[in-house]
């Protein structure tokens, strides 16, 4: 009985993976807005009712793809930071390594990047299941700032008095232990990082920036400086 159950579980895993792979192919070809369970089932030679046993709705399939994408980029950034820590790199170098990993993942997975950082999918509202995976990259940057704060020290960025209550709230929500000045700078740096990667990925740097690697590494270092991370 156990062997039968194991075979069924393996078969379900394989079919689930095939459904996701086909859905990703459709994302690349037509975009998330045109993704449909019927089209996926047709391409896989399945009847729609069979596919619904794996994903009851298009939104369930989209959520699975979104979670996979967040987990994938999160793992890439976490691994890059772990390598930098193992090499004894200072906070600013850790930050740049994490930024480069984020950009590298986006360039290798442009359609998944667009799914999580591009235009919202009409009619789709992300459920709470996506929150944890979505926070993985941000948590790496928070961790780098926290390590610097507890060790090398941080140069506190300027913070307007009118913005302090919001910075204090954000710190309590997701960056406990950091100075509010740093939390506000982190959020701004994260937004700028994603914007810079999106500019490159979606063509806004065409005929503008030629040395993309060099430009990105310099800009990532500037973001680290804006957050207050020491170079040594």
GROMACS .gro file of C-alpha atoms in nm, residues 29-201:
model
  173
   29UNK     CA    1   0.493   3.353  -2.525
   30UNK     CA    2   0.178   3.548  -2.435
   31UNK     CA    3   0.212   3.703  -2.089
   32UNK     CA    4   0.037   3.631  -1.761
   33UNK     CA    5  -0.288   3.805  -1.860
   34UNK     CA    6  -0.359   3.540  -2.125
   35UNK     CA    7  -0.277   3.239  -1.911
   36UNK     CA    8  -0.570   2.996  -1.885
   37UNK     CA    9  -0.613   2.649  -1.742
   38UNK     CA   10  -0.793   2.529  -2.054
   39UNK     CA   11  -0.501   2.632  -2.275
   40UNK     CA   12  -0.251   2.461  -2.045
   41UNK     CA   13  -0.462   2.145  -2.038
   42UNK     CA   14  -0.493   2.145  -2.417
   43UNK     CA   15  -0.116   2.177  -2.467
   44UNK     CA   16  -0.053   1.891  -2.224
   45UNK     CA   17  -0.317   1.667  -2.378
   46UNK     CA   18  -0.525   1.670  -2.059
   47UNK     CA   19  -0.893   1.732  -2.013
   48UNK     CA   20  -0.965   2.049  -1.817
   49UNK     CA   21  -1.138   1.861  -1.537
   50UNK     CA   22  -0.819   1.664  -1.471
   51UNK     CA   23  -0.608   1.978  -1.447
   52UNK     CA   24  -0.854   2.134  -1.201
   53UNK     CA   25  -0.761   1.860  -0.954
   54UNK     CA   26  -0.412   2.012  -0.940
   55UNK     CA   27  -0.503   2.380  -0.968
   56UNK     CA   28  -0.870   2.467  -0.905
   57UNK     CA   29  -0.840   2.805  -1.080
   58UNK     CA   30  -0.610   3.019  -1.291
   59UNK     CA   31  -0.532   3.224  -0.982
   60UNK     CA   32  -0.415   2.913  -0.796
   61UNK     CA   33  -0.177   2.833  -1.082
   62UNK     CA   34  -0.055   3.193  -1.095
   63UNK     CA   35   0.005   3.188  -0.720
   64UNK     CA   36   0.212   2.870  -0.751
   65UNK     CA   37   0.422   3.028  -1.027
   66UNK     CA   38   0.466   3.348  -0.826
   67UNK     CA   39   0.573   3.160  -0.513
   68UNK     CA   40   0.818   2.953  -0.718
   69UNK     CA   41   0.965   3.269  -0.870
   70UNK     CA   42   1.003   3.443  -0.535
   71UNK     CA   43   1.161   3.132  -0.383
   72UNK     CA   44   1.398   3.097  -0.678
   73UNK     CA   45   1.526   3.454  -0.670
   74UNK     CA   46   1.531   3.446  -0.290
   75UNK     CA   47   1.751   3.136  -0.291
   76UNK     CA   48   1.987   3.292  -0.547
   77UNK     CA   49   2.034   3.606  -0.337
   78UNK     CA   50   2.066   3.413  -0.011
   79UNK     CA   51   2.333   3.187  -0.162
   80UNK     CA   52   2.529   3.485  -0.297
   81UNK     CA   53   2.526   3.650   0.044
   82UNK     CA   54   2.630   3.326   0.215
   83UNK     CA   55   2.929   3.300  -0.017
   84UNK     CA   56   3.024   3.661   0.056
   85UNK     CA   57   2.999   3.598   0.432
   86UNK     CA   58   3.211   3.282   0.400
   87UNK     CA   59   3.473   3.485   0.211
   88UNK     CA   60   3.485   3.742   0.492
   89UNK     CA   61   3.351   4.024   0.273
   90UNK     CA   62   3.259   4.355   0.442
   91UNK     CA   63   2.896   4.473   0.447
   92UNK     CA   64   2.912   4.684   0.133
   93UNK     CA   65   3.064   4.399  -0.070
   94UNK     CA   66   2.795   4.165   0.064
   95UNK     CA   67   2.532   4.413  -0.051
   96UNK     CA   68   2.677   4.439  -0.401
   97UNK     CA   69   2.702   4.058  -0.426
   98UNK     CA   70   2.335   4.025  -0.330
   99UNK     CA   71   2.236   4.295  -0.580
  100UNK     CA   72   2.432   4.122  -0.856
  101UNK     CA   73   2.262   3.791  -0.775
  102UNK     CA   74   1.922   3.959  -0.799
  103UNK     CA   75   2.009   4.109  -1.138
  104UNK     CA   76   2.164   3.783  -1.260
  105UNK     CA   77   1.850   3.587  -1.173
  106UNK     CA   78   1.633   3.844  -1.349
  107UNK     CA   79   1.839   3.827  -1.667
  108UNK     CA   80   1.822   3.447  -1.664
  109UNK     CA   81   1.448   3.440  -1.585
  110UNK     CA   82   1.302   3.750  -1.752
  111UNK     CA   83   0.945   3.625  -1.775
  112UNK     CA   84   0.933   3.512  -1.413
  113UNK     CA   85   1.085   3.845  -1.311
  114UNK     CA   86   0.811   4.022  -1.508
  115UNK     CA   87   0.552   3.809  -1.330
  116UNK     CA   88   0.662   3.927  -0.985
  117UNK     CA   89   0.794   4.277  -1.065
  118UNK     CA   90   0.609   4.374  -1.381
  119UNK     CA   91   0.258   4.499  -1.447
  120UNK     CA   92  -0.013   4.352  -1.222
  121UNK     CA   93  -0.215   4.069  -1.376
  122UNK     CA   94  -0.573   4.191  -1.438
  123UNK     CA   95  -0.819   4.033  -1.197
  124UNK     CA   96  -0.553   3.870  -0.981
  125UNK     CA   97  -0.496   3.950  -0.615
  126UNK     CA   98  -0.198   3.782  -0.447
  127UNK     CA   99  -0.297   3.577  -0.139
  128UNK     CA  100  -0.107   3.573   0.193
  129UNK     CA  101   0.083   3.261   0.075
  130UNK     CA  102   0.306   3.488  -0.134
  131UNK     CA  103   0.415   3.717   0.150
  132UNK     CA  104   0.685   3.494   0.301
  133UNK     CA  105   0.851   3.403  -0.030
  134UNK     CA  106   0.828   3.767  -0.147
  135UNK     CA  107   1.017   3.881   0.163
  136UNK     CA  108   1.321   3.658   0.112
  137UNK     CA  109   1.527   3.900  -0.097
  138UNK     CA  110   1.441   4.197   0.121
  139UNK     CA  111   1.532   3.999   0.432
  140UNK     CA  112   1.881   3.943   0.294
  141UNK     CA  113   1.936   4.318   0.261
  142UNK     CA  114   1.788   4.378   0.606
  143UNK     CA  115   2.020   4.111   0.744
  144UNK     CA  116   2.325   4.278   0.587
  145UNK     CA  117   2.225   4.612   0.738
  146UNK     CA  118   2.156   4.453   1.077
  147UNK     CA  119   2.496   4.277   1.077
  148UNK     CA  120   2.667   4.606   0.997
  149UNK     CA  121   2.471   4.787   1.267
  150UNK     CA  122   2.571   4.528   1.527
  151UNK     CA  123   2.931   4.503   1.408
  152UNK     CA  124   3.102   4.758   1.188
  153UNK     CA  125   2.844   5.029   1.253
  154UNK     CA  126   2.628   5.229   1.013
  155UNK     CA  127   2.647   5.587   0.895
  156UNK     CA  128   2.290   5.702   0.959
  157UNK     CA  129   2.125   5.852   0.650
  158UNK     CA  130   1.933   6.176   0.680
  159UNK     CA  131   1.565   6.140   0.766
  160UNK     CA  132   1.317   6.430   0.751
  161UNK     CA  133   1.127   6.476   1.076
  162UNK     CA  134   0.795   6.445   0.892
  163UNK     CA  135   0.892   6.098   0.770
  164UNK     CA  136   1.014   5.964   1.105
  165UNK     CA  137   0.677   5.824   1.223
  166UNK     CA  138   0.647   5.624   0.900
  167UNK     CA  139   1.007   5.503   0.930
  168UNK     CA  140   0.943   5.398   1.290
  169UNK     CA  141   0.632   5.207   1.181
  170UNK     CA  142   0.819   5.029   0.902
  171UNK     CA  143   1.099   4.937   1.139
  172UNK     CA  144   0.854   4.782   1.384
  173UNK     CA  145   0.681   4.595   1.101
  174UNK     CA  146   0.976   4.429   0.928
  175UNK     CA  147   1.318   4.563   1.035
  176UNK     CA  148   1.320   4.544   1.413
  177UNK     CA  149   1.647   4.652   1.569
  178UNK     CA  150   1.753   4.886   1.291
  179UNK     CA  151   1.756   5.265   1.323
  180UNK     CA  152   1.449   5.412   1.147
  181UNK     CA  153   1.682   5.617   0.927
  182UNK     CA  154   1.829   5.296   0.787
  183UNK     CA  155   1.491   5.130   0.737
  184UNK     CA  156   1.369   5.420   0.523
  185UNK     CA  157   1.691   5.413   0.322
  186UNK     CA  158   1.660   5.036   0.276
  187UNK     CA  159   1.311   5.064   0.132
  188UNK     CA  160   1.423   5.338  -0.106
  189UNK     CA  161   1.730   5.135  -0.210
  190UNK     CA  162   1.519   4.824  -0.270
  191UNK     CA  163   1.282   5.022  -0.493
  192UNK     CA  164   1.576   5.172  -0.684
  193UNK     CA  165   1.739   4.830  -0.728
  194UNK     CA  166   1.422   4.678  -0.873
  195UNK     CA  167   1.373   4.985  -1.093
  196UNK     CA  168   1.728   4.963  -1.225
  197UNK     CA  169   1.694   4.592  -1.308
  198UNK     CA  170   1.358   4.657  -1.473
  199UNK     CA  171   1.510   4.936  -1.683
  200UNK     CA  172   1.773   4.696  -1.812
  201UNK     CA  173   1.539   4.403  -1.861
   0.00000   0.00000   0.00000
